[in-house]
Coordinates of C-alpha atoms in Angstrom, one line a residue:
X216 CA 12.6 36.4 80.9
X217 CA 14.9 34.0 80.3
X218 CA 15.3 32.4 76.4
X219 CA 15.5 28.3 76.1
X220 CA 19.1 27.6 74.7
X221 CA 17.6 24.1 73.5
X222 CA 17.9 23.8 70.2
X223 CA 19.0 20.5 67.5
X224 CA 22.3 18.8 67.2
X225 CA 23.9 17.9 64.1
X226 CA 23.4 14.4 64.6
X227 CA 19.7 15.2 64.2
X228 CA 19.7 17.7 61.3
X229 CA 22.4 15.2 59.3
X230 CA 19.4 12.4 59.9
X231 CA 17.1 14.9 58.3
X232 CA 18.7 15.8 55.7
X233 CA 19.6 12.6 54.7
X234 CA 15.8 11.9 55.3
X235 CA 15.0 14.6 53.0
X236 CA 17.4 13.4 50.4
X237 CA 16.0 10.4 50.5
X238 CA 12.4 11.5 49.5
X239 CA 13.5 13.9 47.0
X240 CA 15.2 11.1 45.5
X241 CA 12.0 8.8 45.5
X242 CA 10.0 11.5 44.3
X243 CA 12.5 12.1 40.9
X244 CA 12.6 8.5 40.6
X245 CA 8.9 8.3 40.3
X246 CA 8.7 11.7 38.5
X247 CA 11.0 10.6 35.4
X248 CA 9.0 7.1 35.4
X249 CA 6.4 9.4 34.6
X250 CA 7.7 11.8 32.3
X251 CA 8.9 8.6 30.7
X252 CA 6.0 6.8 30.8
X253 CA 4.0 9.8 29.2
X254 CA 6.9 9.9 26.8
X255 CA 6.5 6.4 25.7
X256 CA 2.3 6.4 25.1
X257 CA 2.3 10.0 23.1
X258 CA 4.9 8.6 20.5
X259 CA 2.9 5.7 20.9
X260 CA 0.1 7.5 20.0
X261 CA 2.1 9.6 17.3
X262 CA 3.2 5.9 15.5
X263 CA -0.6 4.6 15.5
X264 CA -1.9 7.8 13.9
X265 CA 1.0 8.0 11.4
X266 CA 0.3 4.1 10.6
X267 CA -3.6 4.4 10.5
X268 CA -3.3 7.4 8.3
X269 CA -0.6 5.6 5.9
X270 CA -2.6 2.3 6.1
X271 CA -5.6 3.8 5.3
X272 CA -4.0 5.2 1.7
X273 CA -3.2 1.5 1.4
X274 CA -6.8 0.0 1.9
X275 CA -8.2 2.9 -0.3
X276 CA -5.9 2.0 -2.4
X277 CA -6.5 -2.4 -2.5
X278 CA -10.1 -1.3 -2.8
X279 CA -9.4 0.8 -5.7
X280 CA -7.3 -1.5 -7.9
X281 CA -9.2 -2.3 -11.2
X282 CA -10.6 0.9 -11.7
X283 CA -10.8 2.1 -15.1
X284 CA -8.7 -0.6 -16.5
X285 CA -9.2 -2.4 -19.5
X286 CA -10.2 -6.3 -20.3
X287 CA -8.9 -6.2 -23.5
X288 CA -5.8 -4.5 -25.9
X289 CA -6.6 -3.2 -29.7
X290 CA -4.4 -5.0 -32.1
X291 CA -0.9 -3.0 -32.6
X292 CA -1.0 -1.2 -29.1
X293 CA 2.8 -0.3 -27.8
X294 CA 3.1 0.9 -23.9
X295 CA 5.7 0.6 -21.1
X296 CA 5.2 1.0 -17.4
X297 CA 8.8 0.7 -16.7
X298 CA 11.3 0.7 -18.4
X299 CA 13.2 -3.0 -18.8
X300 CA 17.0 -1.9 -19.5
X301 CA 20.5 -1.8 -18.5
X302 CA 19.0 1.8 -16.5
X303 CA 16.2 -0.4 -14.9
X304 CA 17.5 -0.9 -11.2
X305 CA 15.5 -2.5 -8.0
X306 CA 13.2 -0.2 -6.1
X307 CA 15.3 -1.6 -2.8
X308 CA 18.8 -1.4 -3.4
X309 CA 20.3 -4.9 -2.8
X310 CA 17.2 -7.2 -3.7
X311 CA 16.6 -8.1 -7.2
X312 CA 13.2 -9.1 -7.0
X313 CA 11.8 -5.7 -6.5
X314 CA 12.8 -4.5 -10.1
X315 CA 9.9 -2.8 -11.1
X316 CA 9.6 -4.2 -14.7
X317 CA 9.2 -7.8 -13.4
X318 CA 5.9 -6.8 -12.7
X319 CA 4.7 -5.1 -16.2
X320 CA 2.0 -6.2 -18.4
X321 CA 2.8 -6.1 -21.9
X322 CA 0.7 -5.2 -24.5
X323 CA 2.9 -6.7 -27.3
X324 CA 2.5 -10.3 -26.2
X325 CA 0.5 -12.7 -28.0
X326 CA -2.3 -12.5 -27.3
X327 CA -2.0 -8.7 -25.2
X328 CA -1.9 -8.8 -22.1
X329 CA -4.4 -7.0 -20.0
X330 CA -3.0 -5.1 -17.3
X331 CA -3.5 -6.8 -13.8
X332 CA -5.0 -4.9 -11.0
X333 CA -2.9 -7.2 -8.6
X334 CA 1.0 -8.6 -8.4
X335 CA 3.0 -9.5 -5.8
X336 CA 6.5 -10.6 -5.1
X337 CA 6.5 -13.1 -2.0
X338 CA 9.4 -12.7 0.2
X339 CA 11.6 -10.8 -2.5
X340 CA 11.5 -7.6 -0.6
X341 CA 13.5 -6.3 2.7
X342 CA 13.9 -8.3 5.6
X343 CA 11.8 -11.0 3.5
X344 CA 9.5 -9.0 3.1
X345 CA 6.5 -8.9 -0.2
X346 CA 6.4 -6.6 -3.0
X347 CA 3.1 -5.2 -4.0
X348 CA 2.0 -3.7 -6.8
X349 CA -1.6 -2.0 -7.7
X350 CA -3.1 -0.9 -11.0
X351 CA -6.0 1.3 -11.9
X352 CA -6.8 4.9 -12.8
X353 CA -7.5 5.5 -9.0
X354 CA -4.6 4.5 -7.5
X355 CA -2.4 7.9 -8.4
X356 CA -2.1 11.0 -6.2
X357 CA -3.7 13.9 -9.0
X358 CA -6.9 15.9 -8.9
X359 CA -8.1 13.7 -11.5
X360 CA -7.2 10.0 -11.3
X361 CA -10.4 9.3 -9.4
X362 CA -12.9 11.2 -11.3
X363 CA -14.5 9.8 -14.5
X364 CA -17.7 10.4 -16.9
X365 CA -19.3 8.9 -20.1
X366 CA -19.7 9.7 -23.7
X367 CA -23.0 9.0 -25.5
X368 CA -23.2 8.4 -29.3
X369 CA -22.8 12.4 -30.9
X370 CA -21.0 13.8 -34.1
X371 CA -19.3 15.7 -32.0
X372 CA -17.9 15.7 -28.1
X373 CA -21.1 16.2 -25.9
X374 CA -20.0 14.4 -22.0
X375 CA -22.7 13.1 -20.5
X376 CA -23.6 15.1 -17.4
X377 CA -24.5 12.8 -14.1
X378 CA -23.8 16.0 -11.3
X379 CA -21.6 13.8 -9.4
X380 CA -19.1 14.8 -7.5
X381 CA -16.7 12.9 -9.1
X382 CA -17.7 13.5 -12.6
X383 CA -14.6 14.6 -15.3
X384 CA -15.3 18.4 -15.9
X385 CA -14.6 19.6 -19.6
X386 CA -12.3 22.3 -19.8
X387 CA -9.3 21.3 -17.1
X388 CA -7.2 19.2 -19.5
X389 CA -7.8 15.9 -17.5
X390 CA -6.0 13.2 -19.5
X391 CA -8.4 10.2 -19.9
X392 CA -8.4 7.1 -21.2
X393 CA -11.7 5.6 -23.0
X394 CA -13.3 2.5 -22.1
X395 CA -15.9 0.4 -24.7
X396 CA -18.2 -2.0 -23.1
X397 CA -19.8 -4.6 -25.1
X398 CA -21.3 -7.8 -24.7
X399 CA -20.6 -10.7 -27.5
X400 CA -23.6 -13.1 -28.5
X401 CA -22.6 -15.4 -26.3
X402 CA -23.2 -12.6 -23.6
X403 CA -19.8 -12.7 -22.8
X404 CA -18.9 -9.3 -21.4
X405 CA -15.6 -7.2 -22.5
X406 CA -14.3 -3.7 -21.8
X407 CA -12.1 -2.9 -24.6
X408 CA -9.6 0.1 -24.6
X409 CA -10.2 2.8 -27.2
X410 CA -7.8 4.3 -29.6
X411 CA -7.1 6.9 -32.0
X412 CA -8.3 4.8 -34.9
X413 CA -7.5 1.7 -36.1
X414 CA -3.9 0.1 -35.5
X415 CA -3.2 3.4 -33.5
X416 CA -1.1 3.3 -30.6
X417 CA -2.6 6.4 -29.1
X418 CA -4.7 5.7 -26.2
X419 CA -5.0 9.1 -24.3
X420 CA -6.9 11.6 -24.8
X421 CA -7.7 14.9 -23.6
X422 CA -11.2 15.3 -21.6
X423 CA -11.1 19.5 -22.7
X424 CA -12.9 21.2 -25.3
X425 CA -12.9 18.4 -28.2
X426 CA -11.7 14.6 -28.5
X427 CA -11.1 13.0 -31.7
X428 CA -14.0 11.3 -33.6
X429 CA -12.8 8.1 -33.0
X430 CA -12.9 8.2 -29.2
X431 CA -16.5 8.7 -29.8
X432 CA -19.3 6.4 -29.7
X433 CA -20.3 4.6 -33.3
X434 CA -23.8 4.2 -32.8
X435 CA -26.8 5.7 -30.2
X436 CA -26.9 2.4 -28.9
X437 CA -23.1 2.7 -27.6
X438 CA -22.1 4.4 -24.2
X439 CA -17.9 4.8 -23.9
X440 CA -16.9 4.9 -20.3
X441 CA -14.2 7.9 -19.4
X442 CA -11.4 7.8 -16.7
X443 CA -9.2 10.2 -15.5
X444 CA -6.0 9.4 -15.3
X445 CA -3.6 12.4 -14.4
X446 CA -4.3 16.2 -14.5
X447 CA -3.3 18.9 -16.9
X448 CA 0.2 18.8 -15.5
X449 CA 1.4 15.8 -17.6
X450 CA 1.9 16.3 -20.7
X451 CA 1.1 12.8 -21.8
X452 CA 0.4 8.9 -20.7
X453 CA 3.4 6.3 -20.6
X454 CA 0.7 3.7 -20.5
X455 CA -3.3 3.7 -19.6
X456 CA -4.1 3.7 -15.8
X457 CA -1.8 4.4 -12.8
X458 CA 0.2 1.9 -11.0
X459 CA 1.5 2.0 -7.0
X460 CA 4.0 -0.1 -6.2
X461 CA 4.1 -0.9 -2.3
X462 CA 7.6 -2.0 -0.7
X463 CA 9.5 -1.8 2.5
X464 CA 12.9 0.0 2.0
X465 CA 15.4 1.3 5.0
X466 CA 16.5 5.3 4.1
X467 CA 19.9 6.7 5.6
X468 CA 17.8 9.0 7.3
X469 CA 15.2 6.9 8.9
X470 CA 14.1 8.2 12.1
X471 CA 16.5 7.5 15.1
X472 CA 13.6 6.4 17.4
X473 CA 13.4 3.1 15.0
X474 CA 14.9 -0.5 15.9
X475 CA 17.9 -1.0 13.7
X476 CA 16.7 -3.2 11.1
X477 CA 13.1 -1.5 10.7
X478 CA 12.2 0.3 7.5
X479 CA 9.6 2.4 6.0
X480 CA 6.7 1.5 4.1
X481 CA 6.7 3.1 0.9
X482 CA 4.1 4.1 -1.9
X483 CA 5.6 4.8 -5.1
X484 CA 4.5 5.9 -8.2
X485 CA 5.0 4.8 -11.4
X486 CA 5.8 7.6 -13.7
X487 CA 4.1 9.0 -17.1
X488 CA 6.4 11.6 -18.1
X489 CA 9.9 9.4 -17.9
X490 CA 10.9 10.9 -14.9
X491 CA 12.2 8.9 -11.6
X492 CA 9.5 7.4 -9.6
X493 CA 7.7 9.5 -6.4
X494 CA 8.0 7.6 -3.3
X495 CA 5.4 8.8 -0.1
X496 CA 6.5 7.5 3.0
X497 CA 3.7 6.0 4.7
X498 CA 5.0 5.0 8.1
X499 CA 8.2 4.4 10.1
X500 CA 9.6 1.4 11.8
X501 CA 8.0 -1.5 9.7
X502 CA 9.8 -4.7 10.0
X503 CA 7.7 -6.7 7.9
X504 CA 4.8 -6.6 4.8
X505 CA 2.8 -9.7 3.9
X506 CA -0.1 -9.7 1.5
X507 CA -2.4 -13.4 1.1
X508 CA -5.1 -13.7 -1.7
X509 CA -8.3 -15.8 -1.1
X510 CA -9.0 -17.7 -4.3
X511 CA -12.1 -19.4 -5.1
X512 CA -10.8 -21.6 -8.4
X513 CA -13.5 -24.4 -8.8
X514 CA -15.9 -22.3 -10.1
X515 CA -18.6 -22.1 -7.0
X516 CA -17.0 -18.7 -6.0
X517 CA -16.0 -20.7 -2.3
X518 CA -12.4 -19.5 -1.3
X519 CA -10.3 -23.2 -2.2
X520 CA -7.0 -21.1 -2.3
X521 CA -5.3 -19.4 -0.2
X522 CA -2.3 -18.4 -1.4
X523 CA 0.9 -16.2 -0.6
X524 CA 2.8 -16.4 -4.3
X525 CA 0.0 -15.8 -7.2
X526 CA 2.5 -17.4 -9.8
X527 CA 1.2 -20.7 -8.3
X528 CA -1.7 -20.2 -9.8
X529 CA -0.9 -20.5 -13.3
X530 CA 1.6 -22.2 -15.5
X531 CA 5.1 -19.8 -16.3
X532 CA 4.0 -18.5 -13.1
X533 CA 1.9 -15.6 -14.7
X534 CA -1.2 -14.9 -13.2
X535 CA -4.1 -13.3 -16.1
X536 CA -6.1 -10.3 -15.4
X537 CA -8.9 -12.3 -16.5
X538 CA -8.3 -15.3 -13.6
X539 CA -7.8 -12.1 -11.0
X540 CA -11.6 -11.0 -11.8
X541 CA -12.7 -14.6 -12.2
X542 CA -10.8 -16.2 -9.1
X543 CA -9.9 -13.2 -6.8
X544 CA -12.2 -13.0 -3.5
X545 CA -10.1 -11.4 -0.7
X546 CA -6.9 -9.5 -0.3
X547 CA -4.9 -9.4 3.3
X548 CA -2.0 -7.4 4.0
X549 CA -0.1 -7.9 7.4
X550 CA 2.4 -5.4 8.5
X551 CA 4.6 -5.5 11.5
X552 CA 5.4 -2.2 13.0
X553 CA 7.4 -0.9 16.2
X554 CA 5.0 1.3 18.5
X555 CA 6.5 3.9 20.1
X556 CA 10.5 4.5 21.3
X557 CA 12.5 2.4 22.6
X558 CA 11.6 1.8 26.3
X559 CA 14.1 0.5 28.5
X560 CA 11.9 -0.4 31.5
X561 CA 9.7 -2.7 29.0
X562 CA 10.1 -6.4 28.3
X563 CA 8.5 -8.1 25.2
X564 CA 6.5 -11.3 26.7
X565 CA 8.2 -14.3 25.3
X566 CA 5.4 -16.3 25.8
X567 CA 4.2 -14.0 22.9
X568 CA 6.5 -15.5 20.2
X569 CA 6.4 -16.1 17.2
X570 CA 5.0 -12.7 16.3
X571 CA 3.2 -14.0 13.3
X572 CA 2.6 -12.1 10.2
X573 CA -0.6 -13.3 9.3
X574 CA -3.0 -15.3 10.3
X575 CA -2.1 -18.1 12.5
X576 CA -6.0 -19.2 13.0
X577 CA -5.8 -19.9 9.4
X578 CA -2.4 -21.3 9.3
X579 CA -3.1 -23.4 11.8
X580 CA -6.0 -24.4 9.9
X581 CA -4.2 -25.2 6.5
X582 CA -1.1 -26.6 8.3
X583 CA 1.1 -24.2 6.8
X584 CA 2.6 -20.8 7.6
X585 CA 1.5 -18.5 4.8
X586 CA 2.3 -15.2 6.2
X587 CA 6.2 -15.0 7.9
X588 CA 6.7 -16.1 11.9
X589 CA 9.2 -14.4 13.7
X590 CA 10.5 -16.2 16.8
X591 CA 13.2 -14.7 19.1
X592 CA 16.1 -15.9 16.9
X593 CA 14.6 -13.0 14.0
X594 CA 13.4 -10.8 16.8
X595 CA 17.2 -10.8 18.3
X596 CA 18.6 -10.0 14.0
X597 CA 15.9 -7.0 14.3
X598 CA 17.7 -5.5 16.7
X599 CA 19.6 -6.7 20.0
X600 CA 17.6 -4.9 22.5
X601 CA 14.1 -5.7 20.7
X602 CA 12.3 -6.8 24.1
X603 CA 12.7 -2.9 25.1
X604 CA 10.3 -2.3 22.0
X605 CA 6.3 -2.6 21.9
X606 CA 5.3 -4.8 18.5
X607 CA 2.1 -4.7 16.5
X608 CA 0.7 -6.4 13.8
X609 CA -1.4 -4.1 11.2
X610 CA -3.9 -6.0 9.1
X611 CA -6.1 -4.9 6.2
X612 CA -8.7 -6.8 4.5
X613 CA -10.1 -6.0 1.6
X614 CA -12.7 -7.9 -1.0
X615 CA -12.0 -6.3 -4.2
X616 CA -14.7 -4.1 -5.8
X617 CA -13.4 -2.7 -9.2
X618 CA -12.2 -6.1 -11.3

């Protein structure tokens, strides 16, 4: 039998390989678009569940503002939130309106001034953007700042058990503050902060096995209102609620994956013990934080306001706790936030500029940008390459429950 000698030349096995080369090439090509791809929508993924978690602290938190806080300041009270001294520096290096004791409520004016459960600094803050700051007993980060109870007239400390779940136990050194409700003859309604006595400047106490006399109810008709304020690990109040102060701030070690003018929203707390302030990072890559109030200020409780800067509202520029609770319908914050990594093969629509922070149904409605707009000249200041990023606008709207 004779073998066939036929076989391929080299002409046709360079063709095939070359073939070959071709198609492994397409098939890498279409393999790292892929891996890229997949890349892109699971730290896509990772951003939105880092900013829903982080935003959600901050919606708990507008909802909370109010709580526990008094209407009205005894005679002869003294407490600071922060410090206003040489020592006292901005909370964001570089931009004097964010000094945290611009924003304190002082006791020692005349009359004393109630602390307000909102205040905010328009466009004082990084890349223009606002300042917030919340007060309230629930606002902190303890075991106990959300928990409260009430006292019912008794010679000697007897807490009124309700079973809730977020009832004040007796026994775990919660330090509280005491509330009195009353209502005038004209049936005006106050919630006045108690003391240790007359002309005391002592305002917490501890919700353990005893409280002084004079955090007690007078009379059987009187029922004092308890909130918690911090746990057993502070050793005692600076002033009587908690305060959050919400701010956009850029760290040295911010994560790499963020445009280069991004920054991270922070929640920090105000201390009671004179220590420096505890900032929790709430998510990365924000470029911008607006907040708008909806104010109804004729009386009819119709929103006739809406306004960007509270200071308008009053004359000095200081907004009273007691035109918050009157006045105060709505709260919305707007934040503007990279999703994902940067992703070469992507292209920002410009037919989708401005970006606006806000809302431009309403702007367009009141003629006037309240929010901030950012067109492709700010986009560009961002970062160069911010087409090759995926934008998002955050908003969270809250009516206020606790004034």
């Amino acid at each position: 039998m004779e073998r066939s000698q036929n076989g391929h030349t080299l002409v046709e096995l360079v063709v095939v390989i070359l073939i070959f080369s071709v198609v492994t090439t397409l098939i890498t090509v279409s393999f790292n678009r892929i891996v890229g791809s997949a890349s892109q929508v699971t730290k896509s993924a990772e951003t939105d569940i880092g900013g829903i978690i982080g935003l959600e602290l901050l919606r708990s938190d507008l909802e909370s503002a109010g709580f526990g806080l008094p209407w009205s300041l005894p005679g002869g009270l003294q407490y600071q939130e922060t410090p206003k001294d040489p020592s006292d520096s901005p909370m964001v290096s570089g931009y004097p309106g964010t000094l945290p004791s611009d924003f304190n409520d002082r006791p020692d004016d005349t009359p004393p001034s109630a602390p307000r459960a909102y205040i905010s600094g328009d466009n004082v803050g990084y890349n223009g953007s606002d300042y917030l700051v919340l007060k309230g007993t629930a606002v902190g980060m303890n075991s106990t700042c959300r928990s409260w109870s009430y006292l019912n007239y008794s010679s000697v400390f007897v807490p009124k058990q309700s079973r809730s779940e977020v009832e004040l136990t007796p026994g775990q050194g919660g330090r509280v503050v005491v509330i009195k409700n009353t209502v005038n003859k004209a049936g005006i309604m106050d919630r006045q902060l108690v003391t240790d006595g007359p002309g005391s400047a002592v305002f917490m106490a501890v919700f353990d096995g005893s409280i002084s006399s004079n955090f007690l109810p007078k009379n059987r008709e009187e029922s004092y209102q308890v909130y918690g304020v911090s746990d057993g690990n502070t050793s005692s109040l600076s002033f009587p609620y908690n305060r959050a102060d919400y701010f956009l701030s850029r760290p040295d070690d911010i994560s790499k994956v963020c445009a280069k003018k991004t920054a991270v929203l922070y929640k920090a707390l105000m201390p009671h013990n004179g220590i420096a302030s505890v900032r929790y990072p709430l998510q990365d890559c924000v470029a911008d934080l607006q907040v708008i109030f909806l104010m109804a200020t004729n009386g009819d409780g119709i929103v006739d306001q809406h306004l960007s800067d509270l200071s308008r509202l009053a004359p000095g520029g200081k907004v009273s706790a007691e035109q918050l609770r009157d006045q105060l319908r709505e709260i919305r914050v707007y934040i503007l936030a990279q999703q994902g990594k940067k992703d070469p093969l992507y292209q920002y629509p410009l037919d989708q500029l401005p970006i606006v922070v806000g809302d431009a149904g309403m702007d367009k409605a009141l003629g006037r940008t309240l929010g901030s707009s950012w067109n492709e000249a700010a986009m560009a200041r961002l970062d160069p390459e911010w087409r090759h990023f995926h934008w998002k606008v955050y908003s969270i709207v809250v009516q206020p429950k606790n004034l």
